């Protein structure tokens, strides 16, 4: 179903409503052929109006060549009001929030680069590994040999050959917890200030400092 078809159906339905509401003196009962054409047209219009009423209860979306989405929305203010169709373009990306200085807001994370963590969710649940990198803007981390994905690399020149490589993909920092190698338990992170005034992190379950 296209937007042009929906608009045509709405226009035809309005015309038929005005015709049916007009005075009966304007009708032509002495012409049976005209009466048959009018009945056929009214049946077609009612079918088209029924399709429009079904379209009002769902949202149609299609992805274009540039990645944008066209969303068909319908709205009506009353029972006898005409439905309006609007095409809304949904953004492929959402702009990140900025602070008062114009810089992206950083996500507060409980882990840092180099920490030993255990995965607590996902396909690699239970595995223990080390954090390779962190992204404070998105709140995602890269953990060594966790969330492996296959990458097909095309050859750049005629002398090169294509490759199939395995590499890590990022995961959200909430999917991991800090892990103690000595006690072999996972733990939440705590913060405390030492006597010299230095703030350090420690494992709540074991008490060892990080």
Short mmCIF file of N, CA, C and O in Angstrom, two decimals, residues 8 18 35 59 67 74-75 81 85 89 113 115-116 118 142 149 160 171-175 186 195 198-199 204 207 210:
data_model
loop_
_atom_site.label_atom_id
_atom_site.label_comp_id
_atom_site.label_asym_id
_atom_site.label_seq_id
_atom_site.Cartn_x
_atom_site.Cartn_y
_atom_site.Cartn_z
N UNK A 8 -5.84 8.92 -2.07
CA UNK A 8 -6.93 8.79 -3.03
C UNK A 8 -8.16 8.19 -2.37
O UNK A 8 -9.29 8.61 -2.65
N UNK A 18 -20.19 13.37 0.68
CA UNK A 18 -20.93 14.56 0.25
C UNK A 18 -22.06 14.20 -0.72
O UNK A 18 -23.15 14.77 -0.67
N UNK A 35 -27.32 4.37 -12.08
CA UNK A 35 -27.53 3.85 -10.73
C UNK A 35 -26.59 2.69 -10.45
O UNK A 35 -26.02 2.57 -9.35
N UNK A 59 1.59 0.79 11.79
CA UNK A 59 2.62 1.72 11.35
C UNK A 59 3.45 1.04 10.29
O UNK A 59 4.01 -0.03 10.53
N UNK A 67 19.62 4.83 4.47
CA UNK A 67 19.50 4.41 5.86
C UNK A 67 18.39 5.07 6.62
O UNK A 67 18.16 4.75 7.77
N UNK A 74 -1.08 7.75 11.25
CA UNK A 74 -2.44 8.25 11.04
C UNK A 74 -2.96 8.82 12.33
O UNK A 74 -2.65 8.35 13.41
N UNK A 75 -3.78 9.86 12.20
CA UNK A 75 -4.35 10.50 13.39
C UNK A 75 -5.73 11.02 13.03
O UNK A 75 -6.00 11.41 11.91
N UNK A 81 -14.32 12.89 11.94
CA UNK A 81 -13.25 13.71 11.38
C UNK A 81 -12.47 12.92 10.35
O UNK A 81 -12.36 11.71 10.40
N UNK A 85 -2.83 11.57 7.11
CA UNK A 85 -1.66 10.70 6.97
C UNK A 85 -0.41 11.56 6.91
O UNK A 85 -0.35 12.52 6.15
N UNK A 89 10.18 11.08 8.99
CA UNK A 89 11.49 10.49 8.76
C UNK A 89 12.19 10.27 10.10
O UNK A 89 12.41 11.21 10.86
N UNK A 113 40.31 0.32 32.13
CA UNK A 113 41.15 -0.46 31.25
C UNK A 113 42.18 -1.25 32.07
O UNK A 113 42.81 -0.72 32.98
N UNK A 115 41.38 -3.93 33.96
CA UNK A 115 40.73 -4.68 35.04
C UNK A 115 40.39 -6.09 34.59
O UNK A 115 40.07 -6.34 33.43
N UNK A 116 40.44 -7.01 35.53
CA UNK A 116 40.02 -8.39 35.29
C UNK A 116 38.55 -8.50 35.65
O UNK A 116 38.15 -8.20 36.79
N UNK A 118 34.53 -10.57 34.97
CA UNK A 118 33.80 -11.77 34.60
C UNK A 118 32.50 -11.36 33.92
O UNK A 118 31.79 -10.49 34.41
N UNK A 142 35.68 -3.12 25.51
CA UNK A 142 36.20 -4.20 24.67
C UNK A 142 36.99 -5.14 25.57
O UNK A 142 37.98 -4.74 26.19
N UNK A 149 33.50 -11.95 16.87
CA UNK A 149 32.72 -11.87 15.63
C UNK A 149 33.63 -12.16 14.44
O UNK A 149 34.84 -11.90 14.47
N UNK A 160 46.84 -9.32 -3.18
CA UNK A 160 46.38 -9.76 -1.87
C UNK A 160 45.27 -10.80 -2.01
O UNK A 160 44.62 -10.92 -3.05
N UNK A 171 30.91 -4.64 24.23
CA UNK A 171 29.75 -4.99 25.04
C UNK A 171 29.53 -3.86 26.04
O UNK A 171 30.42 -3.04 26.29
N UNK A 172 28.34 -3.82 26.63
CA UNK A 172 28.05 -2.78 27.60
C UNK A 172 28.74 -3.10 28.93
O UNK A 172 28.87 -4.27 29.31
N UNK A 173 29.16 -2.07 29.63
CA UNK A 173 29.92 -2.28 30.86
C UNK A 173 29.08 -2.92 31.96
O UNK A 173 29.62 -3.51 32.90
N UNK A 174 27.75 -2.83 31.86
CA UNK A 174 26.89 -3.44 32.88
C UNK A 174 26.86 -4.96 32.77
O UNK A 174 26.32 -5.62 33.66
N UNK A 175 27.40 -5.51 31.69
CA UNK A 175 27.40 -6.96 31.49
C UNK A 175 28.62 -7.64 32.12
O UNK A 175 28.78 -8.86 31.95
N UNK A 186 33.63 -13.05 41.97
CA UNK A 186 33.34 -11.73 41.41
C UNK A 186 32.78 -10.84 42.51
O UNK A 186 32.24 -11.33 43.51
N UNK A 195 44.81 6.97 54.28
CA UNK A 195 45.31 7.95 55.24
C UNK A 195 46.02 9.11 54.56
O UNK A 195 46.01 10.24 55.06
N UNK A 198 44.51 9.63 49.39
CA UNK A 198 44.33 9.09 48.04
C UNK A 198 43.10 8.21 48.00
O UNK A 198 42.90 7.35 48.87
N UNK A 199 42.26 8.41 46.98
CA UNK A 199 41.06 7.62 46.81
C UNK A 199 41.37 6.41 45.94
O UNK A 199 41.92 6.53 44.85
N UNK A 204 34.49 -5.28 47.13
CA UNK A 204 33.69 -5.36 48.34
C UNK A 204 33.71 -6.77 48.91
O UNK A 204 33.72 -6.96 50.14
N UNK A 207 37.87 -7.26 49.76
CA UNK A 207 38.57 -6.17 50.41
C UNK A 207 39.88 -5.80 49.76
O UNK A 207 40.53 -4.83 50.19
N UNK A 210 42.40 -2.34 44.12
CA UNK A 210 42.66 -2.47 42.68
C UNK A 210 43.72 -1.48 42.24
O UNK A 210 43.85 -0.40 42.80
#
